[in-house]
Short mmCIF file of C-alpha atoms in Angstrom, two decimals:
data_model
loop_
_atom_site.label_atom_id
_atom_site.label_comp_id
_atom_site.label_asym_id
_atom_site.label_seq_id
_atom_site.Cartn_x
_atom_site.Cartn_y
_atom_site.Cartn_z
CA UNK O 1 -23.01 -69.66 83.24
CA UNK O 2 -20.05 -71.21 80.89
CA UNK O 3 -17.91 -73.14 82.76
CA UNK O 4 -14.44 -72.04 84.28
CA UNK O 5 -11.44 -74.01 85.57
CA UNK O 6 -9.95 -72.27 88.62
CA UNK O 7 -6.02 -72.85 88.97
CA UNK O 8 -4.39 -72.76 92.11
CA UNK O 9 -2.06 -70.02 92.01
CA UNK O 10 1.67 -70.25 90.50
CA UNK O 11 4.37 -70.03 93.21
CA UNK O 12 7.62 -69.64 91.90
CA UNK O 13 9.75 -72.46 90.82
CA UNK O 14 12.43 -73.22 92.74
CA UNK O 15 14.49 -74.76 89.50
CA UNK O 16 14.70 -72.15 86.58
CA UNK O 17 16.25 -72.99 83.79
CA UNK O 18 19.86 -70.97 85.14
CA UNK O 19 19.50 -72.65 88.21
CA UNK O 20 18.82 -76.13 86.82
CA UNK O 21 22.11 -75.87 84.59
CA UNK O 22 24.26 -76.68 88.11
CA UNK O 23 25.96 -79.77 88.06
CA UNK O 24 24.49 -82.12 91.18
CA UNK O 25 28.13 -81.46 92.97
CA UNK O 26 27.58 -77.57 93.46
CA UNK O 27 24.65 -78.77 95.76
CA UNK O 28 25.32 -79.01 99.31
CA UNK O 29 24.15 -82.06 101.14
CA UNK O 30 25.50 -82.80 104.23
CA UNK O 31 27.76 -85.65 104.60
CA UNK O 32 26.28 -87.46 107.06
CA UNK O 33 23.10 -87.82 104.81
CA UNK O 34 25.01 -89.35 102.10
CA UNK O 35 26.80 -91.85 104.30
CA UNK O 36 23.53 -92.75 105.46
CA UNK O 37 22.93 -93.72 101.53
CA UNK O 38 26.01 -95.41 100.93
CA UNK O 39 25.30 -97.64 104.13
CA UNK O 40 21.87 -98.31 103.55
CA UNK O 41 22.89 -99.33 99.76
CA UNK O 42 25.65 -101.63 101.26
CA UNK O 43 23.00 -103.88 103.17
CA UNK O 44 20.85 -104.07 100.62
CA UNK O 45 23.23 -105.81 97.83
CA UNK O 46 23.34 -104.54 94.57
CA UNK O 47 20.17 -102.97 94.70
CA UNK O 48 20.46 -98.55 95.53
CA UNK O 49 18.73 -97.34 98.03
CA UNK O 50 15.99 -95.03 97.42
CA UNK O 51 17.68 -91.44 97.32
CA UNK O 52 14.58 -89.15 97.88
CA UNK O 53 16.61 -86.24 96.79
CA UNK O 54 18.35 -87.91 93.44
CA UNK O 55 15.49 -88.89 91.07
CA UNK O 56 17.69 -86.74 88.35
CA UNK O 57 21.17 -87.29 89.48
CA UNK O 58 20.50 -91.48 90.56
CA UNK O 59 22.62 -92.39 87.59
CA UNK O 60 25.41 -91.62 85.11
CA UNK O 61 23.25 -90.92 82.40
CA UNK O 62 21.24 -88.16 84.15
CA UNK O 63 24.17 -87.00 85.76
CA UNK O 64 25.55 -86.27 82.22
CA UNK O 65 22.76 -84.92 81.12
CA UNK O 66 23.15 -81.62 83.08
CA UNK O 67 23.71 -78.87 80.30
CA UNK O 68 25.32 -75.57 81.20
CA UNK O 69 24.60 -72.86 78.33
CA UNK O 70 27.10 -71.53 75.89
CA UNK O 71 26.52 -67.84 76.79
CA UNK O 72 25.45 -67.84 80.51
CA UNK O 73 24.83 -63.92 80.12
CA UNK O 74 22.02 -65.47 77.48
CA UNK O 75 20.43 -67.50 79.07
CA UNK O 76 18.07 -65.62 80.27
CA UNK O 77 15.01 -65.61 82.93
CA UNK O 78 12.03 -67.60 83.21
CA UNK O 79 10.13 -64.72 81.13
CA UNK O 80 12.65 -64.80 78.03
CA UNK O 81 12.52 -68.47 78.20
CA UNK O 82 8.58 -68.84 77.98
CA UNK O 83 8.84 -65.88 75.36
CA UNK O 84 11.99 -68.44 73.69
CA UNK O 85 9.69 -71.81 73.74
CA UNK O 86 6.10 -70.68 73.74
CA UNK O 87 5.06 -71.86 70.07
CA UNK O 88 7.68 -74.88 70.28
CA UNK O 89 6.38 -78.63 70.41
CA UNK O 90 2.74 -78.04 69.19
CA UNK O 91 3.72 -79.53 65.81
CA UNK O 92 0.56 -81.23 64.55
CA UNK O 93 -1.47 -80.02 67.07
CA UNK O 94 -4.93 -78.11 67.93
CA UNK O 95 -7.23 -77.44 70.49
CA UNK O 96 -10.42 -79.72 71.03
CA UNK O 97 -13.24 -79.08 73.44
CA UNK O 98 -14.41 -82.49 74.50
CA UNK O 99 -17.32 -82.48 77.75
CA UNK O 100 -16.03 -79.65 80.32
CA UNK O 101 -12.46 -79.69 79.04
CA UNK O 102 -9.94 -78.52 76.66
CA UNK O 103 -7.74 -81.24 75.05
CA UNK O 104 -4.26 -80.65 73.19
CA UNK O 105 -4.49 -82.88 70.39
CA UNK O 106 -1.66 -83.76 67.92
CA UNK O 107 -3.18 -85.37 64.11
CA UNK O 108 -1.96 -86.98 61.37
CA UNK O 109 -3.08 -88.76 58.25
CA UNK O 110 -6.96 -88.25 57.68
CA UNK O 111 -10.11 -90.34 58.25
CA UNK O 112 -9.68 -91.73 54.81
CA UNK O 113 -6.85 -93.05 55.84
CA UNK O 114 -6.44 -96.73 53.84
CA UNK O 115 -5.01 -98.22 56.79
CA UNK O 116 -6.39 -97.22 60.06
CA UNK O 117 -6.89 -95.08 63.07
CA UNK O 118 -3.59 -95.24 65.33
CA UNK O 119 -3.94 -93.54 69.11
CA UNK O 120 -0.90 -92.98 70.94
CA UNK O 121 -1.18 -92.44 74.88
CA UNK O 122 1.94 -90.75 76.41
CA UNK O 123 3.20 -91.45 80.09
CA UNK O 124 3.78 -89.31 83.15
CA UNK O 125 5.16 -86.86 83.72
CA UNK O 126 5.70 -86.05 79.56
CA UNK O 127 3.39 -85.14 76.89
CA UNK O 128 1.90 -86.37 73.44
CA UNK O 129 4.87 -84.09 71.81
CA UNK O 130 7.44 -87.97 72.05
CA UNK O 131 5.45 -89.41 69.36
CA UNK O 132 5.33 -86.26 66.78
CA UNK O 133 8.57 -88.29 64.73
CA UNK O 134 6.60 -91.84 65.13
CA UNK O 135 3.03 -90.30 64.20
CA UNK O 136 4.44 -88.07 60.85
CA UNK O 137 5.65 -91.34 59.53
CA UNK O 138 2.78 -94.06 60.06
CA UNK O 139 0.54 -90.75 58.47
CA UNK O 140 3.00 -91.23 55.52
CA UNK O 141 2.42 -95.04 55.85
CA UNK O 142 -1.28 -94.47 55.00
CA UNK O 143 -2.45 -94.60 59.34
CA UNK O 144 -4.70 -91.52 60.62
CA UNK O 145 -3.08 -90.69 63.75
CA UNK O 146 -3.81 -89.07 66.96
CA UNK O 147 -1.84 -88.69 70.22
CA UNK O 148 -2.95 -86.55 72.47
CA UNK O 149 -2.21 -84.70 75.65
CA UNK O 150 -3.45 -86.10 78.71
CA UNK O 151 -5.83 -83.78 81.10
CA UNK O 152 -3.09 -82.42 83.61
CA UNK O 153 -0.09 -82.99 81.31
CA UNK O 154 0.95 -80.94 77.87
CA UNK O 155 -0.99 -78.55 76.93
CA UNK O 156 -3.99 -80.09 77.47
CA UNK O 157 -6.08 -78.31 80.33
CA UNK O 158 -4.82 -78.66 84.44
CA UNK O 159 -7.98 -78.31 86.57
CA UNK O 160 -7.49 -78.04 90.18
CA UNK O 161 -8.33 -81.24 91.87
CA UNK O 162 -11.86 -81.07 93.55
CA UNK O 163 -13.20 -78.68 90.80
CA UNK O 164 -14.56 -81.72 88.74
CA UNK O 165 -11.46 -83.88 88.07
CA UNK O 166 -9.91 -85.93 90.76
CA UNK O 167 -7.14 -87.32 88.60
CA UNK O 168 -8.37 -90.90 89.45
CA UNK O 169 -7.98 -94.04 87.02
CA UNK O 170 -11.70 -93.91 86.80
CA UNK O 171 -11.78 -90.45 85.98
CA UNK O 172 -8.73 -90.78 83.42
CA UNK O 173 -10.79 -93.58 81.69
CA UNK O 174 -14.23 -91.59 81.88
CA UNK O 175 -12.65 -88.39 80.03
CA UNK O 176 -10.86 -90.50 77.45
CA UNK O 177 -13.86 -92.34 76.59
CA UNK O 178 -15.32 -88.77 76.19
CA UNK O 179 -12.63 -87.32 73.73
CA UNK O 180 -12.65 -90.83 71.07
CA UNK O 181 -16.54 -89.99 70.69
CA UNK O 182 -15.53 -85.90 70.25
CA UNK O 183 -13.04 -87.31 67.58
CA UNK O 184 -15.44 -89.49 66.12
CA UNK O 185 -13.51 -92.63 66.77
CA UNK O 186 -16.09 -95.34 66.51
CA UNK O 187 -14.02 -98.30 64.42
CA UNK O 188 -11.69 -100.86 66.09
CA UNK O 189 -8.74 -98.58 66.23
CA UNK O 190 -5.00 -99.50 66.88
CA UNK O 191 -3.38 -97.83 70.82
CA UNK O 192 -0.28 -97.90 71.20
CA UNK O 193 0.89 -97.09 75.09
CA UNK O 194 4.81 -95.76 76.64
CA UNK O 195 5.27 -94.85 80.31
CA UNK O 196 4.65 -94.54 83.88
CA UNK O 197 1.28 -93.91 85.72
CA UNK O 198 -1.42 -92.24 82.68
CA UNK O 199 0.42 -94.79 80.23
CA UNK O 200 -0.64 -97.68 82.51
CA UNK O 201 -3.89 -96.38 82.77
CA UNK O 202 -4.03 -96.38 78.90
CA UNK O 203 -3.38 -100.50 79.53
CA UNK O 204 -6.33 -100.59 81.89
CA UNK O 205 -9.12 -98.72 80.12
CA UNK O 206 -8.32 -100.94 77.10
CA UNK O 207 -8.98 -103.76 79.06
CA UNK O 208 -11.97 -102.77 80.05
CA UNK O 209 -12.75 -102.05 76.16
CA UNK O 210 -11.47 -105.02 74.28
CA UNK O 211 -14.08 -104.58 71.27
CA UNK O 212 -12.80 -101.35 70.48
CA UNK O 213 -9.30 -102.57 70.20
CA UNK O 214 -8.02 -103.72 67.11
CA UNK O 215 -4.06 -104.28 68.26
CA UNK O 216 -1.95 -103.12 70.82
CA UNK O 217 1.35 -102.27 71.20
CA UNK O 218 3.09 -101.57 74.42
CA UNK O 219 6.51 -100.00 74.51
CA UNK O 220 8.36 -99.45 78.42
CA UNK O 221 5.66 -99.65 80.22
CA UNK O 222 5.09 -101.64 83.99
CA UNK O 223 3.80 -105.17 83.03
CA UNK O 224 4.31 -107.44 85.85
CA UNK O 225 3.25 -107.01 89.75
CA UNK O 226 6.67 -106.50 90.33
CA UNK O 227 7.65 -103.42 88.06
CA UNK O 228 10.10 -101.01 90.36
CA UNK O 229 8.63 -97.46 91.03
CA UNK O 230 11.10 -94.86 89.95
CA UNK O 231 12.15 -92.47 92.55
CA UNK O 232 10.51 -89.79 90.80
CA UNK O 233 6.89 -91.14 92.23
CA UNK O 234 8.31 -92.01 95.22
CA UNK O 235 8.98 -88.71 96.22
CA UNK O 236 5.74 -86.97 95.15
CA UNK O 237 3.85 -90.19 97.35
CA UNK O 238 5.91 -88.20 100.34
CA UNK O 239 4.35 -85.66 102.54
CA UNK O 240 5.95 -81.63 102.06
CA UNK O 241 8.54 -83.35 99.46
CA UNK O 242 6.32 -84.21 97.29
CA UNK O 243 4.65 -80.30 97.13
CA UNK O 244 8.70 -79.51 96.34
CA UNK O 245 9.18 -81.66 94.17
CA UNK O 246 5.91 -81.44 91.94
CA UNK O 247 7.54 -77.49 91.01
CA UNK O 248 10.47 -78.40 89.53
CA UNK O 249 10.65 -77.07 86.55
CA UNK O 250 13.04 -79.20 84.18
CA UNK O 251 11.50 -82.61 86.22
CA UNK O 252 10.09 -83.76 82.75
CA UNK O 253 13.69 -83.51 80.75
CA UNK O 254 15.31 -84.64 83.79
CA UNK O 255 13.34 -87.83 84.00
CA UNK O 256 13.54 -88.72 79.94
CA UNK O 257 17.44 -87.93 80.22
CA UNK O 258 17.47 -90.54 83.71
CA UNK O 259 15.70 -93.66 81.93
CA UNK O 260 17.87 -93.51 78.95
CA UNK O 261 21.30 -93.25 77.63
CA UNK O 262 21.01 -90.20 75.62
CA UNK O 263 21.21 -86.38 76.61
CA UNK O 264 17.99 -84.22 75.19
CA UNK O 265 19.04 -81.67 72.72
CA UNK O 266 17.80 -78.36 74.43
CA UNK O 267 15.49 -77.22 71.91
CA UNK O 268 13.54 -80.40 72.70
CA UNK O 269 13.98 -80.37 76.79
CA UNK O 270 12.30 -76.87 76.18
CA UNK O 271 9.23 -78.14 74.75
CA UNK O 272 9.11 -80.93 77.91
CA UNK O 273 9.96 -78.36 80.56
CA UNK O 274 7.15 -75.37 78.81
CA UNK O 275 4.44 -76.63 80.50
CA UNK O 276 6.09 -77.19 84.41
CA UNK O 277 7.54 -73.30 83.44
CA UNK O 278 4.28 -71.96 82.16
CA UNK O 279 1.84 -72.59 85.97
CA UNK O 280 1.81 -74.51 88.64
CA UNK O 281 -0.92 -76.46 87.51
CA UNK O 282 0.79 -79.22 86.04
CA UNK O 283 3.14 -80.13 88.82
CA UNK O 284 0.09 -79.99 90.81
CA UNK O 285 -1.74 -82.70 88.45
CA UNK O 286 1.05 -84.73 88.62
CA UNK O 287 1.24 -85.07 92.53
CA UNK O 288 -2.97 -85.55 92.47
CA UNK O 289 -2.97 -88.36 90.01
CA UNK O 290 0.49 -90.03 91.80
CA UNK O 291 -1.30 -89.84 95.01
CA UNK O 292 -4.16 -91.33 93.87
CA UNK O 293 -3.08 -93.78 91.96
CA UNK O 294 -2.44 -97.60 93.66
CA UNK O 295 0.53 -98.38 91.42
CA UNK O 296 0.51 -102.32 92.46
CA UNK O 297 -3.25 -102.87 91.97
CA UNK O 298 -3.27 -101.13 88.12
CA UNK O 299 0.06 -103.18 87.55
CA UNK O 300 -2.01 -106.62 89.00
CA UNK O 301 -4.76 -105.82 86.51
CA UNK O 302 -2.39 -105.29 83.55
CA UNK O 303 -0.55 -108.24 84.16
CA UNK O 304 -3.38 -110.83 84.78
CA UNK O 305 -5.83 -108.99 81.94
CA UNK O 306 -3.69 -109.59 79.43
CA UNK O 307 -2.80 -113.23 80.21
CA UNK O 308 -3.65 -116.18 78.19
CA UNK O 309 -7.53 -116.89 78.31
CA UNK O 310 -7.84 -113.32 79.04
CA UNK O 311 -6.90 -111.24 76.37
CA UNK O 312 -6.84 -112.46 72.21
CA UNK O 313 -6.27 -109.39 70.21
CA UNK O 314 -2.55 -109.13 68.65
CA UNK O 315 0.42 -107.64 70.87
CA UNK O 316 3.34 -105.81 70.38
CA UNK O 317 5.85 -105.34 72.91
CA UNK O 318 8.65 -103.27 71.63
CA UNK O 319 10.84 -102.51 74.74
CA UNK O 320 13.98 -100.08 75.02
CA UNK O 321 16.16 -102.21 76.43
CA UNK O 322 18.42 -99.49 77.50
CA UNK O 323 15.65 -98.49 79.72
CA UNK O 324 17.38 -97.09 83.08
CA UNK O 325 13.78 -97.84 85.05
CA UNK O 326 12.10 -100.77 83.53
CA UNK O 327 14.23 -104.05 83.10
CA UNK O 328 13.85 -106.41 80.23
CA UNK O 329 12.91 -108.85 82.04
CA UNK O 330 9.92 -107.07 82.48
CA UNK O 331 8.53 -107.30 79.12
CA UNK O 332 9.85 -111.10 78.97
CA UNK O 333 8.31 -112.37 81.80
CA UNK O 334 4.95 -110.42 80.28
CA UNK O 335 5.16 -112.38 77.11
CA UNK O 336 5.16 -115.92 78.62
CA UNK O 337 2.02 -114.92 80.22
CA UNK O 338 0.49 -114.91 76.34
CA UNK O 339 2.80 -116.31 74.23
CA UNK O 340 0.58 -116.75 70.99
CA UNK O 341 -0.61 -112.81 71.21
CA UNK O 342 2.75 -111.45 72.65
CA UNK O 343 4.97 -110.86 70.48
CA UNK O 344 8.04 -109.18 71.83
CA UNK O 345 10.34 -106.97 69.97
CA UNK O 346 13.51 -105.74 71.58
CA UNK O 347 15.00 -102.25 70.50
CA UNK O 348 18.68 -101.83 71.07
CA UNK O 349 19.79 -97.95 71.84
CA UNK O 350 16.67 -96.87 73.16
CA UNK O 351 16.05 -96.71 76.62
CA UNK O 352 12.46 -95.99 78.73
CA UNK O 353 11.18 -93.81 75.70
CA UNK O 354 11.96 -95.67 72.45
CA UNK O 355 9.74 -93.44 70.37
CA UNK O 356 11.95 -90.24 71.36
CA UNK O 357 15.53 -92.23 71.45
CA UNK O 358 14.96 -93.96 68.18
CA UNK O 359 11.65 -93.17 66.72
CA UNK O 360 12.68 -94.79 62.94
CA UNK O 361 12.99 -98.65 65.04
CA UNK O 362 9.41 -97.66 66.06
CA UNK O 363 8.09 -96.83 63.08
CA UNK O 364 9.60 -99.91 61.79
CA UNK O 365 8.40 -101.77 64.22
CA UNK O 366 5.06 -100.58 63.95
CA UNK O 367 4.35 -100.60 60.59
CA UNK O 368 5.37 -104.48 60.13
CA UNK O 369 3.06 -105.08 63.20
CA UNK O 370 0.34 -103.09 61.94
CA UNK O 371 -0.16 -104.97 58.45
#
């Protein structure tokens, strides 16, 4: 009998695309709930309290970032808007059947490629589609690229959790192995790794594979034990909140437009929120894999595995320093662990995604690292 994923099914979304274009203020919270805030960010110093209900709206940035349409009366409903976006962001991109699942897979280049095999890993809660600027260059630099969608993110496939896929590290690692043999990835290749949770556990399978690395590069992604957890995680770690929040459907933009200084142009929030609009499933595969992940274990193992004595192959750092979640410090203190491998490159103007904010310092980057 050929195999079938069963999806749980897709209650509405409390955020559609109309209702997400309301500034924070037009929400009602009561007031003794914010003074609670205020006080609570008073005692602790200069560091804000944890605002369970302002992942989005926790600084000015995001707060700027809300966009209200030109033509309200256009806007539309979730329907027209899936009808609007549904062939957006797959630039580069097919379908691969790897083991019992469906990958979205974005190529560039080819295997004759003078220079290379380059695999880009996206973080949570985004998709492969951040790298499709970075990835058409290095293919015109002479690298064969791939980048693809994580299992529960993009458009790769969501299974429900307990219908074989947990959304563990383990698991994350065992498919991934699964899909470089599909692609016929055998060589040393080059990874390059951005973001949160998936992107870390990019970090730890190549730890655990250091003779199929040829170089790394790392760009805003935890390094140290002590690498904050944005509020985003925090709330899907919380019991009924988290079940909320996993359904909203512009969380994706919302958290790009939080860790950096820019606004996303809607035609590219579209492609971020598609998948969140489209089923439940990947809101769902967010809150498995954030519940099961230990976020200070994976960020122990990246920070001791790649220490000095530990780890030998060539690094590249290249942090946004604009980067509204991750400090610099964090990629500093991760160099002096490894000085002679490390090398750290710091990108002005980009914040927690560099290669969406300024994808030609990338590329730059990249291809002087990569020679």
């Amino acid at each position: 009998m050929p195999f079938s994923l069963i999806s749980p099914p897709s209650p509405p979304h409390f955020f559609s695309p109309a209702v997400s274009s309301i500034p924070p203020s037009r929400f009602s919270i009561p007031k003794r709930f914010l003074r609670t805030i205020a006080k609570s960010s008073e005692d602790d110093g200069d560091k804000p309290a944890f605002n369970p209900f302002g992942f989005v709206t926790d600084n000015p940035s995001s707060r700027g970032a809300i966009q209200l349409p030109e033509s309200p009366a256009e806007d539309g409903n979730v329907g027209q808007v899936l009808y609007r976006t549904e062939d957006k962001g797959k630039e580069y991109g097919s379908y691969i059947r790897s083991g019992k699942f469906k990958w979205f897979v974005r190529e560039t280049g080819s295997p004759e490629s003078r220079r290379g095999t380059i695999v880009f890993l996206h973080g949570a809660p985004t998709q492969s589609y951040s790298y499709r600027v970075v990835m058409s260059e290095m293919a015109g630099y002479g690298f064969h690229c791939f980048a693809p969608d994580w299992i529960g993110f993009g458009f790769s496939d969501k299974p429900q959790a307990g219908y074989g896929f947990d959304y563990t590290e383990k698991e994350f690692h065992d498919v991934f192995d699964k899909l470089l043999d599909t692609l016929g990835i055998t060589s040393p290749f080059y990874l390059v790794v951005q973001g949160f949770l998936v992107g870390s556990y990019g970090l730890t399978w190549a730890l655990k594979n250091q003779s199929r690395i040829s170089k790394l590069a790392i760009m805003n992604t935890p390094l140290t034990i002590s690498s904050p957890l944005p509020g985003l995680f925090q709330q899907l770690r919380i019991p009924f909140l988290g079940e909320f929040t996993c359904q909203n459907a512009v969380m994706a933009e919302r958290f790009i437009e939080a860790g950096s200084a820019y606004v996303l142009k809607l035609d590219k929030a579209d492609v971020y929120r598609l998948p969140y609009l489209s089923s439940s499933g990947p809101g769902f595969a967010l809150l498995e894999a954030t519940k099961k992940a230990n976020f200070k274990d994976t960020n122990s193992q990246v920070s001791a595995g790649f220490a000095a004595g530990r780890w030998d192959k060539p690094i590249l750092v290249a942090w946004g320093i604009a980067d509204k979640y991750l400090p610099q410090s964090e990629a500093e203190e991760f160099q002096k662990g490894n000085p002679d491998v490390i090398k750290l490159k710091l990108i002005e103007g980009a914040g927690h995604m560099p290669q969406e904010d300024w994808p030609e310092k990338v590329i730059e980057a990249l291809n002087v690292f990569l020679r």
